[in-house]
Tab-separated table of C-alpha atoms and ligand atoms in Angstrom:
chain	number	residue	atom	x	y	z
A	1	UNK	CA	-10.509	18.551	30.633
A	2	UNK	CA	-10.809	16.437	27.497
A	3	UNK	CA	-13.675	16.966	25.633
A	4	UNK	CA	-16.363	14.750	25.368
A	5	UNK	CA	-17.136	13.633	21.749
A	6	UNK	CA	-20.321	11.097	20.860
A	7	UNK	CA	-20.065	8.051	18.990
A	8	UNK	CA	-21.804	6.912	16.095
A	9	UNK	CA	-22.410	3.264	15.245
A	10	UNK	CA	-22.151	1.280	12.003
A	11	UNK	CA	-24.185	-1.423	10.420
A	12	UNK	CA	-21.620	-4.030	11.947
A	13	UNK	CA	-21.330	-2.851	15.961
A	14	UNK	CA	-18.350	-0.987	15.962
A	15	UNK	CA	-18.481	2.731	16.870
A	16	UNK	CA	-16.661	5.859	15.470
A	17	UNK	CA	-16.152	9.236	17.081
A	18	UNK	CA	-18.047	11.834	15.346
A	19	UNK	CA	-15.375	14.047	15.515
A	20	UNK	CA	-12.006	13.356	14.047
A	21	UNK	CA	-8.490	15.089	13.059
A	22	UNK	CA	-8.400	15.409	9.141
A	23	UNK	CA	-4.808	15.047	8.091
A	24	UNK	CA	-4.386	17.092	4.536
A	25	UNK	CA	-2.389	19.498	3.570
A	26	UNK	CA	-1.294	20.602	0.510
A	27	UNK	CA	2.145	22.159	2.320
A	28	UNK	CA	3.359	20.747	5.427
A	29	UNK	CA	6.583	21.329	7.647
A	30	UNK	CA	8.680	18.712	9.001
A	31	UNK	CA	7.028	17.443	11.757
A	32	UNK	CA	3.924	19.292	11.568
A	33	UNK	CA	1.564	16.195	11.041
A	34	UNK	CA	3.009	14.690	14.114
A	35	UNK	CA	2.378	17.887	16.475
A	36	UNK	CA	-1.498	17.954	15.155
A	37	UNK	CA	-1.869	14.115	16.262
A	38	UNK	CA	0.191	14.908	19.470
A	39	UNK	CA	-2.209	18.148	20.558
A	40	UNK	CA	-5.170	16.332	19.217
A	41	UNK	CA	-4.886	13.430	21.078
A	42	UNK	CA	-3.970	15.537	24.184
A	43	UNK	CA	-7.159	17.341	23.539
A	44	UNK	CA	-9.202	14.288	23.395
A	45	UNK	CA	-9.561	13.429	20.218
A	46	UNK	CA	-9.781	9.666	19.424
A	47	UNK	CA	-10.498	9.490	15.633
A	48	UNK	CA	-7.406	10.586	13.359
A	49	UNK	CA	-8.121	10.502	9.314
A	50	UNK	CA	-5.241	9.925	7.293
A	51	UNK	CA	-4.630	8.562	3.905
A	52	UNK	CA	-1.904	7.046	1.583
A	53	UNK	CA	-1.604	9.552	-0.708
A	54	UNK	CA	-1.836	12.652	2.314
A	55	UNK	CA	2.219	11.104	2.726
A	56	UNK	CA	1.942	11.583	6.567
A	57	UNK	CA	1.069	8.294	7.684
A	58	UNK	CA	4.827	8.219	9.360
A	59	UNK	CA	4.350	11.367	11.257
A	60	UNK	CA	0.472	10.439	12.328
A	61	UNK	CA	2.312	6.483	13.475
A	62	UNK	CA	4.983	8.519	15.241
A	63	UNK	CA	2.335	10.731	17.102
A	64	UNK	CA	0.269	7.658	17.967
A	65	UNK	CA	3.298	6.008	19.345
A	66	UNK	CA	4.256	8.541	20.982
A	67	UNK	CA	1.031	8.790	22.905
A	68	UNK	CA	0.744	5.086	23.763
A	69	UNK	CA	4.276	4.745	24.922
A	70	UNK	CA	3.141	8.268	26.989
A	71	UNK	CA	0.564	6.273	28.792
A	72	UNK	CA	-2.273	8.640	27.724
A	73	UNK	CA	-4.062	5.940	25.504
A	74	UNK	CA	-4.328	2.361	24.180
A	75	UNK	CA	-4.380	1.615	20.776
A	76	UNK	CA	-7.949	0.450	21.338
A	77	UNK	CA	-9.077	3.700	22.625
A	78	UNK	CA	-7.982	5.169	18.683
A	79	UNK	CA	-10.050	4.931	15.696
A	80	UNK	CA	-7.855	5.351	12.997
A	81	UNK	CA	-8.305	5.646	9.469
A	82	UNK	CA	-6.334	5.444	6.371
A	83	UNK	CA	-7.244	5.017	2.483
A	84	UNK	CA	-6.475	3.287	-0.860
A	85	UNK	CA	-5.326	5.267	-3.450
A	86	UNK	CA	-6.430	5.310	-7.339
A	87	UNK	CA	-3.568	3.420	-8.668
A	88	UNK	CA	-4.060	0.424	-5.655
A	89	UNK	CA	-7.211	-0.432	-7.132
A	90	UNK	CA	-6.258	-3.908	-8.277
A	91	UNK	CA	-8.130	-6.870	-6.430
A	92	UNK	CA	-5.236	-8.498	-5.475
A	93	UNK	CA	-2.773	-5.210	-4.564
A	94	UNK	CA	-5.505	-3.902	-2.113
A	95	UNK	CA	-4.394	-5.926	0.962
A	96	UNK	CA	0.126	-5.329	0.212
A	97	UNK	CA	-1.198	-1.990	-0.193
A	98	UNK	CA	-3.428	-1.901	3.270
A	99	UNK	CA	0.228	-3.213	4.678
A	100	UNK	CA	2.318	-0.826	3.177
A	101	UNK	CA	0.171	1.726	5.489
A	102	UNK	CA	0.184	-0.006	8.682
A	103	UNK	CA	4.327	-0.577	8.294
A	104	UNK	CA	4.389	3.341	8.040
A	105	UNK	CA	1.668	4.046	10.738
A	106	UNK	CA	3.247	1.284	12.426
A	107	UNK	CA	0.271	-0.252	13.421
A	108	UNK	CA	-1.401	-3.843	13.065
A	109	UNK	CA	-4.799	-2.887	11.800
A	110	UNK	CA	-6.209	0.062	10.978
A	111	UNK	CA	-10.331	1.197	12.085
A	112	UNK	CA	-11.411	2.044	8.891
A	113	UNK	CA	-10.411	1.377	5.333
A	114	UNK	CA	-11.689	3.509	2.130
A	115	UNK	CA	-11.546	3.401	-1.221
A	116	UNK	CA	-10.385	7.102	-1.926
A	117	UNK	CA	-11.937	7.997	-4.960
A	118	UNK	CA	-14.252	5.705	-7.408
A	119	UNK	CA	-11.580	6.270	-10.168
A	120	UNK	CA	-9.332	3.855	-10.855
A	121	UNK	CA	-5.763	5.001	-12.466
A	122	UNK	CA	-2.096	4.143	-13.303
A	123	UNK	CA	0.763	6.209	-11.048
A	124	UNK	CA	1.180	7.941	-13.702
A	125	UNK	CA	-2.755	8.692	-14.777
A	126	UNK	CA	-3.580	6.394	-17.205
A	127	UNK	CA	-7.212	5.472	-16.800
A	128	UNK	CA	-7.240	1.721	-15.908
A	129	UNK	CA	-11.315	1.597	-15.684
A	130	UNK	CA	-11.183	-0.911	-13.081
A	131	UNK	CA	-14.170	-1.266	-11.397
A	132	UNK	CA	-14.633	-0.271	-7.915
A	133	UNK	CA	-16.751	-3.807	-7.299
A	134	UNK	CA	-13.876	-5.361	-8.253
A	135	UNK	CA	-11.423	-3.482	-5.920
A	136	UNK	CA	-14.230	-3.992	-3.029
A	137	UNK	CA	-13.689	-7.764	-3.084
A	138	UNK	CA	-9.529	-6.698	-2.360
A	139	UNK	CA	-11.097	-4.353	0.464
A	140	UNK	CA	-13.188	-7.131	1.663
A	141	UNK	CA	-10.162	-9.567	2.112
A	142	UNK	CA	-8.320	-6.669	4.451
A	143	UNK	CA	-11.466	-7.613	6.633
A	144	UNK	CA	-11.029	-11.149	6.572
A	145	UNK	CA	-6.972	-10.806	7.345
A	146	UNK	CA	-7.961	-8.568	10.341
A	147	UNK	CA	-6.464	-5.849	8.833
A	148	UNK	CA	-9.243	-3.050	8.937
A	149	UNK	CA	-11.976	-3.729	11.397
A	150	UNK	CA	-14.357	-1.827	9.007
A	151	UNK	CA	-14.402	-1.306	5.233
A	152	UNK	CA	-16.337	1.740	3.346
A	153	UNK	CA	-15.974	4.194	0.473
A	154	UNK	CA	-15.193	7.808	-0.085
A	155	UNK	CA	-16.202	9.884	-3.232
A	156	UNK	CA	-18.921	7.994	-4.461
A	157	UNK	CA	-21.964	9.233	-5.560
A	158	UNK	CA	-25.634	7.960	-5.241
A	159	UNK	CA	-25.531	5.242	-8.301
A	160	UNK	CA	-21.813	3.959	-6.727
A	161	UNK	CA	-22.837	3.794	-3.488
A	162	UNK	CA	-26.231	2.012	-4.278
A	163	UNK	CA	-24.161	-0.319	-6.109
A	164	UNK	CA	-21.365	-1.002	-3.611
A	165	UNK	CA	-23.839	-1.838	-1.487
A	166	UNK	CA	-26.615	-3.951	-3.703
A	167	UNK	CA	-23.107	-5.923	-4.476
A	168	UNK	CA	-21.459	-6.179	-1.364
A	169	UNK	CA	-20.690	-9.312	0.836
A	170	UNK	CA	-19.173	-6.977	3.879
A	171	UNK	CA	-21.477	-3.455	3.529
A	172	UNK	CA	-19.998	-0.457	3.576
A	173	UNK	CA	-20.092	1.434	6.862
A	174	UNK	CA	-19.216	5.032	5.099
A	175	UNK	CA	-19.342	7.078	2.381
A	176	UNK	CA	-16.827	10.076	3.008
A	177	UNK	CA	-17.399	12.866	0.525
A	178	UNK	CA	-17.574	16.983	1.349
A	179	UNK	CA	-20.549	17.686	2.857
A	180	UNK	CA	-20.500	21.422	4.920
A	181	UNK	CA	-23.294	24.686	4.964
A	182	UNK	CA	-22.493	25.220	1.227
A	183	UNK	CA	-22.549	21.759	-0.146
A	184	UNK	CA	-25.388	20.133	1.946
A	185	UNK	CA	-25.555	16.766	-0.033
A	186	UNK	CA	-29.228	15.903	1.486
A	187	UNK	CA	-30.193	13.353	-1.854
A	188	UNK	CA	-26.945	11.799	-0.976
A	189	UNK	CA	-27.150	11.551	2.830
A	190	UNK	CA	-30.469	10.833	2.723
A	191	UNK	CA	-29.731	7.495	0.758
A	192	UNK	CA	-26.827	6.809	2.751
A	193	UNK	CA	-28.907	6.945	5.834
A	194	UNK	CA	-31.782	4.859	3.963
A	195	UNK	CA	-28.358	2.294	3.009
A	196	UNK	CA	-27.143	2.426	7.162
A	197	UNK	CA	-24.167	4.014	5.541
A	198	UNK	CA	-22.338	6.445	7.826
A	199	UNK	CA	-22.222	10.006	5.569
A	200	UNK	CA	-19.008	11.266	6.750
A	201	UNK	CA	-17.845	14.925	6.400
A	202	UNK	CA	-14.952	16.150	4.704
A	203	UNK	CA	-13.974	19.577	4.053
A	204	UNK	CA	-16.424	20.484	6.738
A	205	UNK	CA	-15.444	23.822	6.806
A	206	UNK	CA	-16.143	24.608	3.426
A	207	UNK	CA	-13.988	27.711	3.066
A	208	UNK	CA	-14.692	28.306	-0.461
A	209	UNK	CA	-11.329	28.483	-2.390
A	210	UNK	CA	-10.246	31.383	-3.888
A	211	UNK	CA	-9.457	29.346	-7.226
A	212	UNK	CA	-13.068	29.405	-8.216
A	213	UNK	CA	-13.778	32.726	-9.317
A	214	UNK	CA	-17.070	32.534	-10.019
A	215	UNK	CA	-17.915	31.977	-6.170
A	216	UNK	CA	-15.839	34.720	-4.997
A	217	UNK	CA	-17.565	37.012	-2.282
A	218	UNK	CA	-20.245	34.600	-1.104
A	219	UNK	CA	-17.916	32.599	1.429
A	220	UNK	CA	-20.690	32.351	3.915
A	221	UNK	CA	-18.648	30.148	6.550
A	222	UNK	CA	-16.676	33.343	6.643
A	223	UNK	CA	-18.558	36.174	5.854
A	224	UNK	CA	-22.761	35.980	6.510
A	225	UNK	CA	-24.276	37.892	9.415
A	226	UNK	CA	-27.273	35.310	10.242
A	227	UNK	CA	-24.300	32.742	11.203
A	228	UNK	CA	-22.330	35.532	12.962
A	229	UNK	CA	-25.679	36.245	15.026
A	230	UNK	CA	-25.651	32.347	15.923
A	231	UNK	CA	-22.049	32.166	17.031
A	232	UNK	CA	-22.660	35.353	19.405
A	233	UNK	CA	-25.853	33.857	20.544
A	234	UNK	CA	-23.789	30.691	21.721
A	235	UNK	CA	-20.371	32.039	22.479
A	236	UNK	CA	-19.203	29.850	19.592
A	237	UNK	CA	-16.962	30.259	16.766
A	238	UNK	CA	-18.558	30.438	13.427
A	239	UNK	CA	-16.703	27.321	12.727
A	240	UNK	CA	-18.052	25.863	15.661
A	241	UNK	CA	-21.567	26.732	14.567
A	242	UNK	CA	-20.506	24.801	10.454
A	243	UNK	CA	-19.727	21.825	12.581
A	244	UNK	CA	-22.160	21.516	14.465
A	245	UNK	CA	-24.740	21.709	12.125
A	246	UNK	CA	-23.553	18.675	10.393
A	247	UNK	CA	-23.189	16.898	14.167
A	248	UNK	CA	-26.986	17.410	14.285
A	249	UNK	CA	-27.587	16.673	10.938
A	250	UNK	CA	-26.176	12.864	12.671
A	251	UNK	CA	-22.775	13.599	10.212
A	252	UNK	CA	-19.494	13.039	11.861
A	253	UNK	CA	-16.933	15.885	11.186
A	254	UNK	CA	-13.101	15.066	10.393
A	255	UNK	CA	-11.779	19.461	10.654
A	256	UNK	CA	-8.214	19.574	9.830
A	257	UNK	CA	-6.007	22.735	11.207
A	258	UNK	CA	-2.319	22.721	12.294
A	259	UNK	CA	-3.408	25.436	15.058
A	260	UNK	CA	-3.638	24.425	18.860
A	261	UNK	CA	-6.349	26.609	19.706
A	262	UNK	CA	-8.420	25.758	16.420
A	263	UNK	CA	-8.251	22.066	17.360
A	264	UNK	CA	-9.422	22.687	20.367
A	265	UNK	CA	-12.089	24.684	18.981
A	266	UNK	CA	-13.125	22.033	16.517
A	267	UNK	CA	-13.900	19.459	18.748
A	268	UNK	CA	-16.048	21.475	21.646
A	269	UNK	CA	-19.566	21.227	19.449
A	270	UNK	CA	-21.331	18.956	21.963
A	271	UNK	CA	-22.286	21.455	24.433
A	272	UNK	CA	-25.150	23.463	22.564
A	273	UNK	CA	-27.846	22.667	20.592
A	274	UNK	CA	-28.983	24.509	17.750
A	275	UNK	CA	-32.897	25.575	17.180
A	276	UNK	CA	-35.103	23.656	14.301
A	277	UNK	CA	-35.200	26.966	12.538
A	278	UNK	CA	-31.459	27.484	12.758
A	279	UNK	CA	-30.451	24.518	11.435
A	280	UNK	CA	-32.960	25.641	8.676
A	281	UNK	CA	-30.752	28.796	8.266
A	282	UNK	CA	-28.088	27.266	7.766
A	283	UNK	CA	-29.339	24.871	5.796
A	284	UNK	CA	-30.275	27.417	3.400
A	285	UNK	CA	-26.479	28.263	2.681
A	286	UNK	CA	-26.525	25.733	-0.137
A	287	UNK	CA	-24.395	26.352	-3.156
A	288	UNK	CA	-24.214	22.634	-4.069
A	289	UNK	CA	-20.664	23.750	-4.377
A	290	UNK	CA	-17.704	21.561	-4.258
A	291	UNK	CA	-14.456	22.984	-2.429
A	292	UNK	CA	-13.076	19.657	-4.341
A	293	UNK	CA	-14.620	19.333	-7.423
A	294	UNK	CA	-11.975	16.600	-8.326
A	295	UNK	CA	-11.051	18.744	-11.362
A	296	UNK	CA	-8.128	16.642	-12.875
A	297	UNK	CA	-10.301	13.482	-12.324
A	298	UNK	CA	-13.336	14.453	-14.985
A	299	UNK	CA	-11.719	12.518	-17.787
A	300	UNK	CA	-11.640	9.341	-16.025
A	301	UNK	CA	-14.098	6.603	-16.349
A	302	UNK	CA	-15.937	6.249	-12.647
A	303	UNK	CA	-15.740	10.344	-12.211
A	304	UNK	CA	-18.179	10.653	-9.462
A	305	UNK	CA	-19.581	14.258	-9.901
B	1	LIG	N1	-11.749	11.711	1.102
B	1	LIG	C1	-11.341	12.762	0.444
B	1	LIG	O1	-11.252	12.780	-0.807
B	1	LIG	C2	-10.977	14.009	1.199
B	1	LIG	C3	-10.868	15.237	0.517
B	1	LIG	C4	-10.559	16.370	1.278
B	1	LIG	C5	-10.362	16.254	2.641
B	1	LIG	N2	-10.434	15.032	3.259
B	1	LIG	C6	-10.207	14.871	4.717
B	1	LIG	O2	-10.983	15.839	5.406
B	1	LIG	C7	-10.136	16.657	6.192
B	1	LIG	C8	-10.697	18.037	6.323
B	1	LIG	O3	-10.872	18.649	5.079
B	1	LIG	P1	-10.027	19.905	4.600
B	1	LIG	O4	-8.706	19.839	5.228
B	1	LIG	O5	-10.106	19.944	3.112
B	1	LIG	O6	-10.905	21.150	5.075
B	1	LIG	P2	-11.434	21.729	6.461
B	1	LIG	O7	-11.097	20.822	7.579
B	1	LIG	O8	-12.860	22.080	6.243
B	1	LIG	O9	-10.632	23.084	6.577
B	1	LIG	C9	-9.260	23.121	6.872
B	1	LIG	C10	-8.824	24.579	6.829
B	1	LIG	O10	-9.570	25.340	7.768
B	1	LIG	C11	-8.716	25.944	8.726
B	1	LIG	N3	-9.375	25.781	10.022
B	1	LIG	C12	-9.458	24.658	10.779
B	1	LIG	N4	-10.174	24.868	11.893
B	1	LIG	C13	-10.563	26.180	11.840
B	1	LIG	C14	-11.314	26.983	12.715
B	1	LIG	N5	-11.811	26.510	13.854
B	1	LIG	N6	-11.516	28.278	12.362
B	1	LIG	C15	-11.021	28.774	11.202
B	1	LIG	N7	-10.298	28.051	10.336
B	1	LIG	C16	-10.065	26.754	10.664
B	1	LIG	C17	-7.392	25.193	8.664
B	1	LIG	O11	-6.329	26.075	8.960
B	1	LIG	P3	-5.058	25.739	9.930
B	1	LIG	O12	-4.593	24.347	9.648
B	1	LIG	O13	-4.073	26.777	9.528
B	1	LIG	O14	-5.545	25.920	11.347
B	1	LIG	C18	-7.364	24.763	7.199
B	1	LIG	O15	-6.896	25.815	6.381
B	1	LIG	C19	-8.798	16.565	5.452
B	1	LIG	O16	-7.721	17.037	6.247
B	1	LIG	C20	-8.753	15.111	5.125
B	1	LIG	O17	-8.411	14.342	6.268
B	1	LIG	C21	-10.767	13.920	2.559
């Protein structure tokens, strides 16, 4: 049995499940993207987040094919999204570049459109300062053209956002940035929420990276007893248990794994319920750490953290 995932809806009407399949990876097979999509959309997942620069959108098109031409869905039963990249962030490339990733996902509109990061760069890193107002009005015309059915950002922090949006003809429905148990972001969902932004979870997981030293040992997705207790309490994973605090929290959740079972895992959070004083718990995990600080990006101009 499929599971069964809620919806959340935007400022505009149109509804997004609040699970989805992230699509990174730093190192992918052949093929691999396209076997996610397939088992996720077997499993019953409906939202699929990709992205220009994550190079798959071929392999997530392919899947999505696949699966129409199978009979198991309709394009209209998908959400998809896909994002503009830092060196797109010209006014008038935005919509050639919004087309460039519907040839390769071969689709005719995409769900939801973002603008990836706040920074705005040449291909080969030269800061081009352009600002992200300006590149709305390009994201705005993929809205007019029927090209995205929703527009939003990812990235940005609480002055961007508020600006975006004081500035905005077409509002942003989300902000996507890493929000999970060690980076809680409340300030910045809080606003969002205030806004009728969408906060949107990336990273989710949070599995703290071993390239930051200075948080080594205190992985507490992996590692703390208190959310151990919770998963054996609820015959849950302690994944399950990350997730679903941010599903409560009214955040939807875009997990990425190449691993059957894990997928699966990822998207059964809708069948428990955890306690005020859990959530609290968890809550209390905050590191205000960032599994992606952006590191390379501090020099630019529009750096968001
Ligand atoms: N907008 C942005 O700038 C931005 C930045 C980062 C990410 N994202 C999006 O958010 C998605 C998710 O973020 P992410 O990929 O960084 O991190 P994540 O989803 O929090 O974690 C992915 C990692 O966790 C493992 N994993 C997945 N499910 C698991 C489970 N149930 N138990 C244990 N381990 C599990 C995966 O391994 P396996 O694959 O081996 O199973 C993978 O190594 C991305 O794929 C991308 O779509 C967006």
């Amino acid at each position: 049995m499929p599971a069964k995932v809620k919806n959340v809806k935007f400022n505009n009407g149109q509804e997004m499940p609040m699970v989805g399949l992230g699509t990174y990876a730093r190192k992918a097979e052949p093929g691999q993207f396209r076997q996610a999509v397939e088992w996720a959309i077997d499993l019953g997942y409906r939202h699929i987040d990709s992205a220009a620069v994550y190079k798959n959108e071929v392999e997530v098109g392919e899947a999505i094919a696949n699966k129409i031409e199978e009979g198991l869905v309709k394009r209209e039963d998908l959400f998809v999204t896909s994002k503009l990249w830092n060196d797109c962030h010209a006014r008038d490339v935005v919509v050639e570049t919004l087309m460039e990733s519907l040839r390769k996902l071969k689709l005719d509109y995409v769900d939801l459109y973002l603008i990836h990061w706040p920074i705005s760069v040449t291909a080969d890193g030269v800061d081009t300062a352009i600002s992200y107002l300006e590149t709305w009005k390009g994201m705005e015309k993929t809205v007019e053209l029927g090209l995205a059915k929703s527009i939003g950002v990812s990235n940005f922090n609480e002055k961007q956002i508020q600006e975006i949006y004081d500035n905005a003809v077409i509002k942003p429905v989300v902000n996507q940035v890493e929000i999970n148990p060690t980076l809680t972001q409340n300030s910045l969902v809080n606003l969002c929420k205030q806004l009728s932004i969408i906060p949107v979870a990336y990273t989710p997981l949070g599995l703290i990276s071993e390239a930051r030293p200075e948080f080594a040992g205190i992985d507490v997705i992996k590692t703390d007893p208190k959310l151990g207790e919770l998963a054996t309490k609820y015959g849950k994973t302690r994944a399950q248990i990350a997730l679903r605090y941010l599903i409560q929290r009214g955040i939807p959740v875009i997990p990425k794994s190449f691993t059957k079972s894990r997928i699966e895992e990822n998207i059964n959070v809708f069948d428990f319920e955890l306690t005020d004083k859990e959530m609290e718990v968890v809550d209390g995990y905050n590191l205000n750490h960032h599994c992606v600080p952006g590191k390379g990006f501090e020099k630019y101009t529009y750096y968001p953290f």
